[in-house]
């Protein structure tokens, strides 16, 4: 693009039909607020800056902006009260330089592709330095949208809002998407001429078309086919429909890369899923944050995996929950996890580790070939190669004030139902007898049995329930 683009994002509206305490533009689509998707699009265009117009829920929206906008220069301006879309853009104008083009986007229209906007901007540029360009789409059911009114030669004359339209105008099917591009200097002048003499008593952004036409400036419509790209979110039903549509886009891209999805309609990616060759994903899996699946990885049905790296040929059996949060989780090559396993932040599993059903691992490192196959907890532990960790065993890593480490050296066998009271080190090759409560370090190669002495109370009467 030859010219500089500033993006104005309208995000002051109420979104009454969402019936949510969260402002509409912060409702999540694929795990990211709607406004985040729009800012991503602006970033994709290499915009000079984004000006976000806030109003309803302004504090919440502005608090979310630094994280959502990230490296894109941004500013927030408040529109109070909300007197319409034209009034909203007027609030942004003091932040914009005359030199440059303003692209107006809606904070609740998340699926516009940067390529589409780039095409709109080049349509604007090629129509002349003063031209106004509108993004339009033809809809069989245009109810609620502003209609594009064209003259006898097809030239754009104005946009009429549903509530102001005559029956003949309502029959028009080319609608305004809410997205336009105009030279900032011109837009400023047109906005200053807006009035609110219409059915809704609002300052309509769409009236700039009339002023541009009156000024003899070219007005061009860049018409697209995919209504999804300009679909707004006004209700939970629309949000859900866009969610499925976006997920389908993601699933189709994965299929095209060669990832075998058992059912592309039953996959949810709420972040970034990076897959190697020969990856297989069964139904109803949810991926969040950044997840990497190495070559030959198999993911069973009903897994939730967040912020994790699964290395080559590892198998994640059904109903496994992995959440690396900020510290991440790594699962080594050829490891086998689950079914029903839970891996928490800071878990680092080496190659060929086995974690079985109802095993929880947190902030622990397990070296190659270590196994914890049933009903166990490993927290803040360093586990050596080939360790076998028995059913029902736990690390008592927390004394109520601080967390302590457990070190289990290579080739240790921990029997069933052991309590390892940290800090403690189990020497290499040792065996811990079933039911032991280990409070002291154990020497390498030794058998340690540390059980409480049995207590027997003869003739003891079990308390009875009062009737
Ligand atoms: C608008 C267009 C309509 C178009 C439709 C596309 C106008 C007058 N009409 O109608 O031609 O077909 O979008 O979806 O522009 N907003 C503010 N401040 C306000 C009012 C709205 O920031 O005072 C924001 C909303 O939060 C939303 C956007 O502007 O992000 C569009 O507002 P909305 O009320 O949805 O406009 P529509 O009536 O749908
Ligand atoms: Mg709308």
Tab-separated table of C-alpha atoms and ligand atoms in Angstrom:
chain	number	residue	atom	x	y	z
A	1	UNK	CA	0.000	0.000	0.000
A	2	UNK	CA	1.336	3.371	-0.971
A	3	UNK	CA	-0.488	5.498	1.607
A	4	UNK	CA	-0.656	5.579	5.375
A	5	UNK	CA	-3.676	3.957	6.979
A	6	UNK	CA	-5.174	4.830	10.352
A	7	UNK	CA	-7.847	2.507	11.628
A	8	UNK	CA	-10.859	3.680	13.645
A	9	UNK	CA	-12.647	0.871	15.472
A	10	UNK	CA	-16.185	1.544	16.675
A	11	UNK	CA	-16.672	-0.168	20.007
A	12	UNK	CA	-19.006	2.074	22.005
A	13	UNK	CA	-22.310	0.334	21.298
A	14	UNK	CA	-24.242	-1.495	23.935
A	15	UNK	CA	-24.935	-4.963	22.581
A	16	UNK	CA	-28.178	-5.250	24.530
A	17	UNK	CA	-29.059	-8.632	23.063
A	18	UNK	CA	-25.920	-10.303	24.413
A	19	UNK	CA	-27.475	-10.081	27.916
A	20	UNK	CA	-23.992	-10.171	29.396
A	21	UNK	CA	-22.138	-8.082	31.977
A	22	UNK	CA	-19.137	-8.153	29.624
A	23	UNK	CA	-19.112	-5.419	26.936
A	24	UNK	CA	-19.994	-6.887	23.560
A	25	UNK	CA	-16.592	-6.310	21.961
A	26	UNK	CA	-14.972	-8.351	24.759
A	27	UNK	CA	-17.117	-11.432	24.110
A	28	UNK	CA	-14.845	-14.257	23.038
A	29	UNK	CA	-14.591	-15.846	19.637
A	30	UNK	CA	-12.110	-18.728	19.396
A	31	UNK	CA	-10.877	-17.757	22.846
A	32	UNK	CA	-10.044	-14.164	21.868
A	33	UNK	CA	-12.211	-11.064	22.442
A	34	UNK	CA	-13.971	-9.822	19.312
A	35	UNK	CA	-12.011	-6.584	19.539
A	36	UNK	CA	-8.773	-8.606	19.542
A	37	UNK	CA	-9.716	-10.146	16.194
A	38	UNK	CA	-10.377	-6.690	14.730
A	39	UNK	CA	-7.054	-5.391	16.076
A	40	UNK	CA	-5.313	-8.438	14.564
A	41	UNK	CA	-6.822	-7.492	11.213
A	42	UNK	CA	-5.566	-3.912	11.631
A	43	UNK	CA	-2.116	-5.280	12.452
A	44	UNK	CA	-2.270	-7.431	9.321
A	45	UNK	CA	-2.703	-4.237	7.294
A	46	UNK	CA	0.336	-2.607	8.878
A	47	UNK	CA	-1.884	0.283	10.009
A	48	UNK	CA	-0.101	3.338	11.423
A	49	UNK	CA	-2.358	3.390	14.463
A	50	UNK	CA	-5.710	2.186	15.748
A	51	UNK	CA	-8.122	4.558	17.465
A	52	UNK	CA	-10.725	2.650	19.457
A	53	UNK	CA	-13.974	4.463	20.239
A	54	UNK	CA	-15.284	3.256	23.601
A	55	UNK	CA	-18.525	4.026	25.428
A	56	UNK	CA	-20.529	1.233	26.978
A	57	UNK	CA	-18.215	-0.643	29.344
A	58	UNK	CA	-15.416	1.790	28.454
A	59	UNK	CA	-13.322	1.018	31.553
A	60	UNK	CA	-13.355	-2.707	30.843
A	61	UNK	CA	-12.620	-2.253	27.138
A	62	UNK	CA	-9.783	0.203	27.795
A	63	UNK	CA	-8.297	-2.104	30.433
A	64	UNK	CA	-8.207	-4.931	27.892
A	65	UNK	CA	-6.659	-2.829	25.107
A	66	UNK	CA	-2.927	-2.902	25.967
A	67	UNK	CA	-2.853	-6.707	25.788
A	68	UNK	CA	-5.096	-6.921	22.725
A	69	UNK	CA	-3.370	-4.215	20.696
A	70	UNK	CA	0.126	-5.402	21.700
A	71	UNK	CA	2.660	-3.924	19.256
A	72	UNK	CA	0.102	-1.882	17.293
A	73	UNK	CA	0.125	1.812	18.318
A	74	UNK	CA	-3.335	2.551	19.701
A	75	UNK	CA	-5.405	5.176	21.443
A	76	UNK	CA	-8.831	5.034	23.056
A	77	UNK	CA	-11.348	7.871	22.849
A	78	UNK	CA	-14.648	7.927	24.682
A	79	UNK	CA	-17.978	8.568	23.039
A	80	UNK	CA	-20.377	9.722	25.733
A	81	UNK	CA	-23.335	9.542	25.073
A	82	UNK	CA	-23.607	7.311	21.992
A	83	UNK	CA	-25.303	9.402	19.354
A	84	UNK	CA	-24.658	7.119	16.403
A	85	UNK	CA	-21.872	5.774	14.216
A	86	UNK	CA	-21.104	9.174	12.648
A	87	UNK	CA	-20.868	10.746	16.089
A	88	UNK	CA	-18.553	7.885	17.117
A	89	UNK	CA	-16.120	8.547	14.252
A	90	UNK	CA	-16.242	12.289	15.025
A	91	UNK	CA	-14.765	11.512	18.466
A	92	UNK	CA	-11.778	9.819	16.836
A	93	UNK	CA	-10.964	12.615	14.382
A	94	UNK	CA	-8.797	14.725	16.755
A	95	UNK	CA	-6.398	11.754	16.957
A	96	UNK	CA	-5.924	11.539	13.185
A	97	UNK	CA	-3.625	13.466	10.832
A	98	UNK	CA	-5.167	14.934	7.696
A	99	UNK	CA	-2.507	13.258	5.614
A	100	UNK	CA	-3.457	9.600	5.322
A	101	UNK	CA	-6.470	7.366	4.829
A	102	UNK	CA	-8.924	6.417	7.565
A	103	UNK	CA	-10.347	2.914	7.573
A	104	UNK	CA	-13.453	2.535	9.742
A	105	UNK	CA	-14.066	-0.915	11.251
A	106	UNK	CA	-16.584	-2.239	13.767
A	107	UNK	CA	-15.404	-3.826	16.990
A	108	UNK	CA	-18.100	-6.469	16.636
A	109	UNK	CA	-17.255	-7.616	13.096
A	110	UNK	CA	-14.405	-10.079	13.690
A	111	UNK	CA	-13.955	-12.169	10.533
A	112	UNK	CA	-12.924	-9.619	7.917
A	113	UNK	CA	-9.780	-10.791	6.141
A	114	UNK	CA	-6.858	-8.353	5.859
A	115	UNK	CA	-6.751	-9.169	2.095
A	116	UNK	CA	-10.316	-7.894	1.742
A	117	UNK	CA	-9.453	-4.622	3.458
A	118	UNK	CA	-6.298	-4.289	1.395
A	119	UNK	CA	-8.494	-4.658	-1.709
A	120	UNK	CA	-10.886	-1.998	-0.359
A	121	UNK	CA	-7.944	0.346	0.237
A	122	UNK	CA	-6.586	-0.168	-3.248
A	123	UNK	CA	-10.072	0.407	-4.696
A	124	UNK	CA	-10.074	3.698	-2.772
A	125	UNK	CA	-6.604	4.635	-3.996
A	126	UNK	CA	-7.284	3.818	-7.623
A	127	UNK	CA	-10.532	5.822	-7.642
A	128	UNK	CA	-8.549	8.968	-6.868
A	129	UNK	CA	-6.979	10.727	-3.915
A	130	UNK	CA	-10.308	12.099	-2.639
A	131	UNK	CA	-12.426	8.977	-3.200
A	132	UNK	CA	-14.647	7.282	-0.655
A	133	UNK	CA	-14.688	3.471	-0.764
A	134	UNK	CA	-17.394	1.311	0.827
A	135	UNK	CA	-17.226	-2.404	1.522
A	136	UNK	CA	-20.501	-3.982	0.467
A	137	UNK	CA	-21.994	-7.430	0.184
A	138	UNK	CA	-25.124	-8.837	-1.384
A	139	UNK	CA	-27.450	-10.566	1.046
A	140	UNK	CA	-30.574	-12.531	0.275
A	141	UNK	CA	-31.866	-11.500	3.743
A	142	UNK	CA	-30.668	-7.907	4.132
A	143	UNK	CA	-32.963	-7.088	7.044
A	144	UNK	CA	-31.473	-4.585	9.497
A	145	UNK	CA	-28.636	-3.443	7.255
A	146	UNK	CA	-28.120	-0.154	5.444
A	147	UNK	CA	-28.899	-0.548	1.713
A	148	UNK	CA	-26.759	0.829	-1.060
A	149	UNK	CA	-28.759	3.059	-3.380
A	150	UNK	CA	-27.300	3.294	-6.882
A	151	UNK	CA	-28.257	5.591	-9.757
A	152	UNK	CA	-29.275	4.691	-13.297
A	153	UNK	CA	-25.640	4.161	-14.325
A	154	UNK	CA	-24.894	2.082	-11.271
A	155	UNK	CA	-23.114	4.944	-9.527
A	156	UNK	CA	-23.377	4.964	-5.721
A	157	UNK	CA	-25.736	7.689	-4.530
A	158	UNK	CA	-26.295	7.085	-0.826
A	159	UNK	CA	-26.885	4.515	1.884
A	160	UNK	CA	-30.327	4.287	3.425
A	161	UNK	CA	-30.817	2.696	6.836
A	162	UNK	CA	-33.494	0.031	7.232
A	163	UNK	CA	-35.601	2.261	9.470
A	164	UNK	CA	-35.527	5.168	6.998
A	165	UNK	CA	-36.027	3.103	3.856
A	166	UNK	CA	-39.045	2.994	1.592
A	167	UNK	CA	-40.445	-0.397	0.596
A	168	UNK	CA	-38.632	-0.170	-2.725
A	169	UNK	CA	-35.346	0.615	-0.966
A	170	UNK	CA	-35.861	-2.263	1.490
A	171	UNK	CA	-36.042	-4.589	-1.510
A	172	UNK	CA	-32.418	-3.711	-2.386
A	173	UNK	CA	-30.019	-6.504	-1.503
A	174	UNK	CA	-26.628	-4.818	-1.681
A	175	UNK	CA	-25.839	-3.795	1.890
A	176	UNK	CA	-23.231	-1.627	3.524
A	177	UNK	CA	-20.901	-3.684	5.711
A	178	UNK	CA	-20.145	-0.904	8.212
A	179	UNK	CA	-16.601	-0.691	6.790
A	180	UNK	CA	-15.350	2.245	4.708
A	181	UNK	CA	-12.119	3.965	3.711
A	182	UNK	CA	-11.670	7.664	2.967
A	183	UNK	CA	-8.925	10.288	2.926
A	184	UNK	CA	-8.869	11.652	6.457
A	185	UNK	CA	-8.986	15.307	5.410
A	186	UNK	CA	-12.157	14.721	3.373
A	187	UNK	CA	-13.778	12.494	5.978
A	188	UNK	CA	-13.305	15.197	8.619
A	189	UNK	CA	-15.184	17.701	6.449
A	190	UNK	CA	-18.030	15.311	5.632
A	191	UNK	CA	-18.434	14.344	9.306
A	192	UNK	CA	-18.759	17.995	10.314
A	193	UNK	CA	-21.797	18.260	8.026
A	194	UNK	CA	-23.751	15.342	9.566
A	195	UNK	CA	-27.145	15.872	11.170
A	196	UNK	CA	-29.520	13.607	13.066
A	197	UNK	CA	-32.685	14.228	11.102
A	198	UNK	CA	-33.621	10.594	10.616
A	199	UNK	CA	-35.810	7.832	12.042
A	200	UNK	CA	-33.364	7.031	14.851
A	201	UNK	CA	-32.341	10.615	15.704
A	202	UNK	CA	-28.700	9.540	15.300
A	203	UNK	CA	-25.668	10.928	13.498
A	204	UNK	CA	-25.230	8.277	10.821
A	205	UNK	CA	-21.737	7.599	9.475
A	206	UNK	CA	-23.464	6.383	6.332
A	207	UNK	CA	-24.549	9.942	5.515
A	208	UNK	CA	-20.956	10.799	4.546
A	209	UNK	CA	-21.809	9.112	1.233
A	210	UNK	CA	-24.356	11.787	0.453
A	211	UNK	CA	-21.852	14.549	1.236
A	212	UNK	CA	-19.161	12.933	-0.876
A	213	UNK	CA	-21.572	12.646	-3.796
A	214	UNK	CA	-22.593	16.302	-3.311
A	215	UNK	CA	-18.900	17.282	-3.416
A	216	UNK	CA	-18.527	15.430	-6.720
A	217	UNK	CA	-16.035	13.009	-5.208
A	218	UNK	CA	-15.939	9.441	-6.569
A	219	UNK	CA	-17.684	6.897	-4.336
A	220	UNK	CA	-16.797	3.286	-5.043
A	221	UNK	CA	-18.248	0.086	-3.659
A	222	UNK	CA	-15.945	-2.881	-3.250
A	223	UNK	CA	-18.378	-5.765	-3.247
A	224	UNK	CA	-17.503	-9.153	-1.767
A	225	UNK	CA	-19.404	-12.459	-1.773
A	226	UNK	CA	-18.638	-13.860	1.640
A	227	UNK	CA	-21.181	-12.384	4.059
A	228	UNK	CA	-19.271	-14.007	6.908
A	229	UNK	CA	-16.507	-11.453	6.501
A	230	UNK	CA	-18.833	-8.612	7.430
A	231	UNK	CA	-21.138	-10.446	9.828
A	232	UNK	CA	-21.581	-8.638	13.120
A	233	UNK	CA	-22.262	-10.085	16.538
A	234	UNK	CA	-25.472	-8.855	18.102
A	235	UNK	CA	-26.749	-11.937	19.917
A	236	UNK	CA	-25.514	-15.168	21.481
A	237	UNK	CA	-26.862	-17.031	18.457
A	238	UNK	CA	-24.776	-14.905	16.057
A	239	UNK	CA	-21.699	-15.308	18.262
A	240	UNK	CA	-22.133	-19.090	18.204
A	241	UNK	CA	-22.651	-19.114	14.433
A	242	UNK	CA	-19.426	-17.128	13.874
A	243	UNK	CA	-17.576	-19.400	16.277
A	244	UNK	CA	-18.522	-22.464	14.226
A	245	UNK	CA	-17.668	-20.672	10.980
A	246	UNK	CA	-14.258	-19.610	12.268
A	247	UNK	CA	-13.535	-23.076	13.654
A	248	UNK	CA	-14.428	-24.535	10.279
A	249	UNK	CA	-11.900	-22.195	8.612
A	250	UNK	CA	-9.230	-23.392	11.051
A	251	UNK	CA	-10.164	-27.066	10.590
A	252	UNK	CA	-10.087	-26.747	6.801
A	253	UNK	CA	-6.619	-25.181	6.968
A	254	UNK	CA	-5.382	-28.072	9.136
A	255	UNK	CA	-6.881	-30.655	6.763
A	256	UNK	CA	-5.224	-28.893	3.844
A	257	UNK	CA	-1.891	-29.188	5.677
A	258	UNK	CA	-2.423	-32.944	5.985
A	259	UNK	CA	-3.598	-33.154	9.581
A	260	UNK	CA	-6.118	-35.997	9.917
A	261	UNK	CA	-9.128	-34.721	11.852
A	262	UNK	CA	-11.692	-37.384	12.723
A	263	UNK	CA	-14.379	-34.718	12.267
A	264	UNK	CA	-13.613	-31.139	11.213
A	265	UNK	CA	-16.896	-30.046	12.794
A	266	UNK	CA	-15.791	-31.290	16.200
A	267	UNK	CA	-12.568	-29.402	16.836
A	268	UNK	CA	-11.982	-26.153	18.722
A	269	UNK	CA	-8.793	-24.174	18.402
A	270	UNK	CA	-8.681	-21.176	20.733
A	271	UNK	CA	-5.225	-19.937	19.915
A	272	UNK	CA	-2.505	-21.351	17.690
A	273	UNK	CA	-2.181	-25.033	16.845
A	274	UNK	CA	1.033	-25.942	15.028
A	275	UNK	CA	1.187	-29.486	13.635
A	276	UNK	CA	3.969	-31.557	12.121
A	277	UNK	CA	3.517	-34.332	9.561
A	278	UNK	CA	1.216	-37.306	10.067
A	279	UNK	CA	-0.763	-35.924	13.005
A	280	UNK	CA	-4.108	-37.442	13.963
A	281	UNK	CA	-6.740	-35.738	16.136
A	282	UNK	CA	-9.880	-37.535	17.280
A	283	UNK	CA	-13.221	-35.831	17.979
A	284	UNK	CA	-14.052	-33.097	20.480
A	285	UNK	CA	-10.572	-31.857	21.297
A	286	UNK	CA	-9.996	-28.292	22.466
A	287	UNK	CA	-6.645	-26.558	21.970
A	288	UNK	CA	-5.886	-23.306	23.748
A	289	UNK	CA	-2.994	-20.858	23.712
A	290	UNK	CA	-0.038	-22.153	21.702
A	291	UNK	CA	0.085	-25.890	21.195
A	292	UNK	CA	2.668	-27.729	19.086
A	293	UNK	CA	2.134	-31.307	17.965
A	294	UNK	CA	5.213	-33.018	16.560
A	295	UNK	CA	5.352	-35.508	13.709
A	296	UNK	CA	3.231	-38.615	14.192
A	297	UNK	CA	1.431	-37.366	17.318
A	298	UNK	CA	-1.969	-38.947	18.073
A	299	UNK	CA	-4.553	-37.088	20.170
A	300	UNK	CA	-7.449	-39.166	21.468
A	301	UNK	CA	-11.033	-38.018	21.788
A	302	UNK	CA	-12.135	-35.377	24.317
A	303	UNK	CA	-8.741	-33.932	25.238
A	304	UNK	CA	-8.213	-30.332	26.369
A	305	UNK	CA	-4.669	-29.180	25.664
A	306	UNK	CA	-3.325	-25.697	26.391
A	307	UNK	CA	0.134	-24.148	26.082
A	308	UNK	CA	2.015	-27.361	25.498
A	309	UNK	CA	4.513	-29.035	23.202
A	310	UNK	CA	3.879	-32.670	22.376
A	311	UNK	CA	6.911	-34.208	20.720
A	312	UNK	CA	7.096	-36.698	17.885
A	313	UNK	CA	5.030	-39.901	18.041
A	314	UNK	CA	3.663	-39.202	21.513
A	315	UNK	CA	0.145	-40.515	22.117
A	316	UNK	CA	-2.367	-38.625	24.224
A	317	UNK	CA	-5.187	-40.982	25.155
A	318	UNK	CA	-8.802	-39.772	25.537
A	319	UNK	CA	-10.034	-37.393	28.246
A	320	UNK	CA	-6.608	-36.000	29.071
A	321	UNK	CA	-6.281	-32.429	30.336
A	322	UNK	CA	-2.983	-30.665	29.757
A	323	UNK	CA	-2.589	-27.015	30.752
A	324	UNK	CA	0.843	-25.413	30.674
A	325	UNK	CA	-0.523	-21.942	31.512
A	326	UNK	CA	2.519	-19.645	31.554
A	327	UNK	CA	5.285	-22.151	32.247
A	328	UNK	CA	4.195	-24.643	29.608
A	329	UNK	CA	4.165	-28.421	29.462
A	330	UNK	CA	6.448	-30.621	27.363
A	331	UNK	CA	5.643	-34.213	26.523
A	332	UNK	CA	8.607	-36.145	25.142
A	333	UNK	CA	8.805	-38.276	22.029
A	334	UNK	CA	6.961	-41.609	22.123
A	335	UNK	CA	5.444	-40.760	25.516
A	336	UNK	CA	2.016	-42.170	26.337
A	337	UNK	CA	-0.332	-40.008	28.397
A	338	UNK	CA	-3.791	-40.869	29.705
A	339	UNK	CA	-6.560	-41.734	29.431
A	340	UNK	CA	-7.791	-39.350	32.154
A	341	UNK	CA	-4.402	-37.815	32.932
A	342	UNK	CA	-3.804	-34.248	34.096
A	343	UNK	CA	-0.587	-32.391	33.303
A	344	UNK	CA	-0.202	-28.985	34.927
A	345	UNK	CA	2.243	-26.065	34.425
A	346	UNK	CA	5.939	-26.826	34.480
A	347	UNK	CA	5.585	-30.512	33.637
A	348	UNK	CA	8.520	-31.724	31.520
A	349	UNK	CA	8.252	-35.311	30.415
A	350	UNK	CA	11.162	-37.013	28.668
A	351	UNK	CA	10.927	-39.573	25.902
A	352	UNK	CA	8.847	-42.711	26.460
A	353	UNK	CA	7.401	-41.534	29.749
A	354	UNK	CA	4.063	-43.143	30.633
A	355	UNK	CA	1.444	-41.254	32.614
A	356	UNK	CA	-1.716	-43.252	33.182
A	357	UNK	CA	-5.249	-42.695	34.382
A	358	UNK	CA	-5.975	-40.300	37.242
A	359	UNK	CA	-2.380	-39.206	37.538
A	360	UNK	CA	-1.688	-35.509	38.163
A	361	UNK	CA	1.732	-34.011	37.443
A	362	UNK	CA	2.680	-30.415	38.302
A	363	UNK	CA	6.009	-28.581	38.013
A	364	UNK	CA	7.923	-31.838	37.731
A	365	UNK	CA	10.505	-33.334	35.431
A	366	UNK	CA	10.340	-36.994	34.505
A	367	UNK	CA	13.343	-38.446	32.675
A	368	UNK	CA	13.198	-40.982	29.865
A	369	UNK	CA	11.140	-44.089	30.467
A	370	UNK	CA	9.740	-43.055	33.873
A	371	UNK	CA	6.216	-44.347	34.598
A	372	UNK	CA	3.350	-43.324	36.827
A	373	UNK	CA	0.510	-45.434	35.583
A	374	UNK	CA	-2.333	-45.132	38.075
A	375	UNK	CA	-3.941	-42.742	40.582
A	376	UNK	CA	-0.928	-40.715	41.680
A	377	UNK	CA	0.357	-37.182	42.297
A	378	UNK	CA	3.772	-35.803	41.415
A	379	UNK	CA	4.289	-32.141	42.350
A	380	UNK	CA	7.621	-30.277	42.474
A	381	UNK	CA	9.467	-33.522	41.773
A	382	UNK	CA	12.556	-34.466	39.808
A	383	UNK	CA	12.172	-38.030	38.640
A	384	UNK	CA	15.033	-40.020	37.116
A	385	UNK	CA	15.128	-42.429	34.218
A	386	UNK	CA	13.032	-45.617	34.386
A	387	UNK	CA	11.533	-44.773	37.783
A	388	UNK	CA	8.336	-46.711	38.483
A	389	UNK	CA	5.930	-44.711	40.619
A	390	UNK	CA	3.198	-46.853	42.173
A	391	UNK	CA	-0.543	-46.444	42.328
A	392	UNK	CA	-1.867	-44.161	45.024
A	393	UNK	CA	1.519	-42.580	45.776
A	394	UNK	CA	1.897	-38.849	46.276
A	395	UNK	CA	4.516	-36.228	46.911
A	396	UNK	CA	3.567	-34.230	50.003
A	397	UNK	CA	5.186	-31.139	48.536
A	398	UNK	CA	3.387	-28.448	50.523
A	399	UNK	CA	3.717	-27.967	54.271
A	400	UNK	CA	1.065	-25.275	54.421
A	401	UNK	CA	3.573	-22.467	53.934
A	402	UNK	CA	6.064	-23.439	51.240
A	403	UNK	CA	6.568	-25.988	48.524
A	404	UNK	CA	9.497	-28.400	48.660
A	405	UNK	CA	11.117	-30.676	46.098
A	406	UNK	CA	11.167	-34.412	45.933
A	407	UNK	CA	14.039	-36.033	44.078
A	408	UNK	CA	13.588	-39.603	42.918
A	409	UNK	CA	16.786	-40.838	41.342
A	410	UNK	CA	17.057	-43.217	38.398
A	411	UNK	CA	15.601	-46.731	38.611
A	412	UNK	CA	13.810	-46.220	41.935
A	413	UNK	CA	10.640	-48.267	42.434
A	414	UNK	CA	8.073	-46.502	44.584
A	415	UNK	CA	5.466	-49.006	45.769
A	416	UNK	CA	1.751	-48.342	45.993
A	417	UNK	CA	0.250	-45.833	48.373
A	418	UNK	CA	3.438	-44.087	49.451
A	419	UNK	CA	3.654	-40.556	50.836
A	420	UNK	CA	6.944	-38.826	50.026
A	421	UNK	CA	7.252	-35.912	52.438
A	422	UNK	CA	9.365	-33.235	50.753
A	423	UNK	CA	12.096	-32.161	50.839
A	424	UNK	CA	13.343	-35.688	50.356
A	425	UNK	CA	15.675	-37.599	48.028
A	426	UNK	CA	15.267	-41.263	47.154
A	427	UNK	CA	18.656	-42.709	46.187
A	428	UNK	CA	19.143	-44.370	42.802
A	429	UNK	CA	17.938	-47.923	42.334
A	430	UNK	CA	16.163	-48.041	45.724
A	431	UNK	CA	12.801	-49.614	46.443
A	432	UNK	CA	10.163	-48.022	48.664
A	433	UNK	CA	7.780	-50.551	50.189
A	434	UNK	CA	4.067	-50.139	49.662
A	435	UNK	CA	2.339	-47.874	52.154
A	436	UNK	CA	5.531	-46.117	53.274
A	437	UNK	CA	5.551	-42.554	54.541
A	438	UNK	CA	9.045	-41.361	53.686
A	439	UNK	CA	10.288	-38.344	55.635
A	440	UNK	CA	14.067	-38.892	55.353
A	441	UNK	CA	16.394	-39.387	52.395
A	442	UNK	CA	16.863	-43.038	51.446
A	443	UNK	CA	20.202	-44.540	50.390
A	444	UNK	CA	20.810	-45.819	46.870
A	445	UNK	CA	20.012	-49.462	46.220
A	446	UNK	CA	18.210	-49.932	49.566
A	447	UNK	CA	14.766	-51.274	50.415
A	448	UNK	CA	12.956	-48.784	52.618
A	449	UNK	CA	9.761	-49.687	54.421
A	450	UNK	CA	8.487	-46.825	56.566
A	451	UNK	CA	5.034	-47.655	57.839
A	452	UNK	CA	3.273	-46.627	61.044
A	453	UNK	CA	3.010	-49.407	63.611
A	454	UNK	CA	-0.421	-51.039	63.417
A	455	UNK	CA	-2.744	-50.138	66.276
A	456	UNK	CA	-5.448	-52.587	67.323
A	457	UNK	CA	-8.210	-51.652	69.757
A	458	UNK	CA	-10.010	-54.779	70.945
A	459	UNK	CA	-13.801	-54.832	71.438
A	460	UNK	CA	-14.207	-51.417	69.915
A	461	UNK	CA	-17.780	-50.239	69.389
A	462	UNK	CA	-18.365	-48.384	66.173
A	463	UNK	CA	-20.417	-45.193	66.888
A	464	UNK	CA	-24.071	-45.617	65.861
A	465	UNK	CA	-26.194	-43.182	63.999
A	466	UNK	CA	-28.795	-41.435	66.181
A	467	UNK	CA	-32.326	-42.174	64.958
B	1	LIG	C1	-24.503	0.085	10.781
B	1	LIG	C2	-24.690	0.916	9.522
B	1	LIG	C3	-25.445	0.082	8.499
B	1	LIG	C4	-24.688	-1.178	8.195
B	1	LIG	C5	-24.425	-1.953	9.494
B	1	LIG	C6	-23.493	-3.095	9.231
B	1	LIG	C7	-24.868	3.212	10.272
B	1	LIG	C8	-25.779	4.343	10.529
B	1	LIG	N1	-25.433	2.095	9.841
B	1	LIG	O1	-25.802	-0.161	11.288
B	1	LIG	O2	-25.581	0.826	7.304
B	1	LIG	O3	-25.389	-1.990	7.288
B	1	LIG	O4	-23.792	-1.109	10.484
B	1	LIG	O5	-23.355	-3.906	10.369
B	1	LIG	O6	-23.678	3.340	10.420
B	1	LIG	N2	-21.375	2.349	17.594
B	1	LIG	C9	-20.690	3.276	18.349
B	1	LIG	N3	-21.343	4.385	18.768
B	1	LIG	C10	-22.636	4.642	18.478
B	1	LIG	C11	-23.335	3.680	17.696
B	1	LIG	C12	-22.674	2.556	17.264
B	1	LIG	O7	-19.511	3.091	18.642
B	1	LIG	O8	-23.146	5.677	18.902
B	1	LIG	C13	-20.643	1.159	17.129
B	1	LIG	C14	-21.251	-0.134	17.607
B	1	LIG	O9	-20.664	-0.529	18.826
B	1	LIG	C15	-20.899	-1.093	16.480
B	1	LIG	C16	-20.877	-0.200	15.253
B	1	LIG	O10	-20.728	1.119	15.725
B	1	LIG	O11	-19.611	-1.619	16.654
B	1	LIG	C17	-22.137	-0.337	14.408
B	1	LIG	O12	-23.221	0.071	15.205
B	1	LIG	P1	-24.624	-0.616	15.102
B	1	LIG	O13	-25.519	-0.013	16.106
B	1	LIG	O14	-24.477	-2.090	15.120
B	1	LIG	O15	-25.077	-0.106	13.666
B	1	LIG	P2	-26.136	-0.759	12.758
B	1	LIG	O16	-27.455	-0.208	13.111
B	1	LIG	O17	-25.972	-2.216	12.743
B	2	LIG	MG1	-24.963	-3.663	13.933
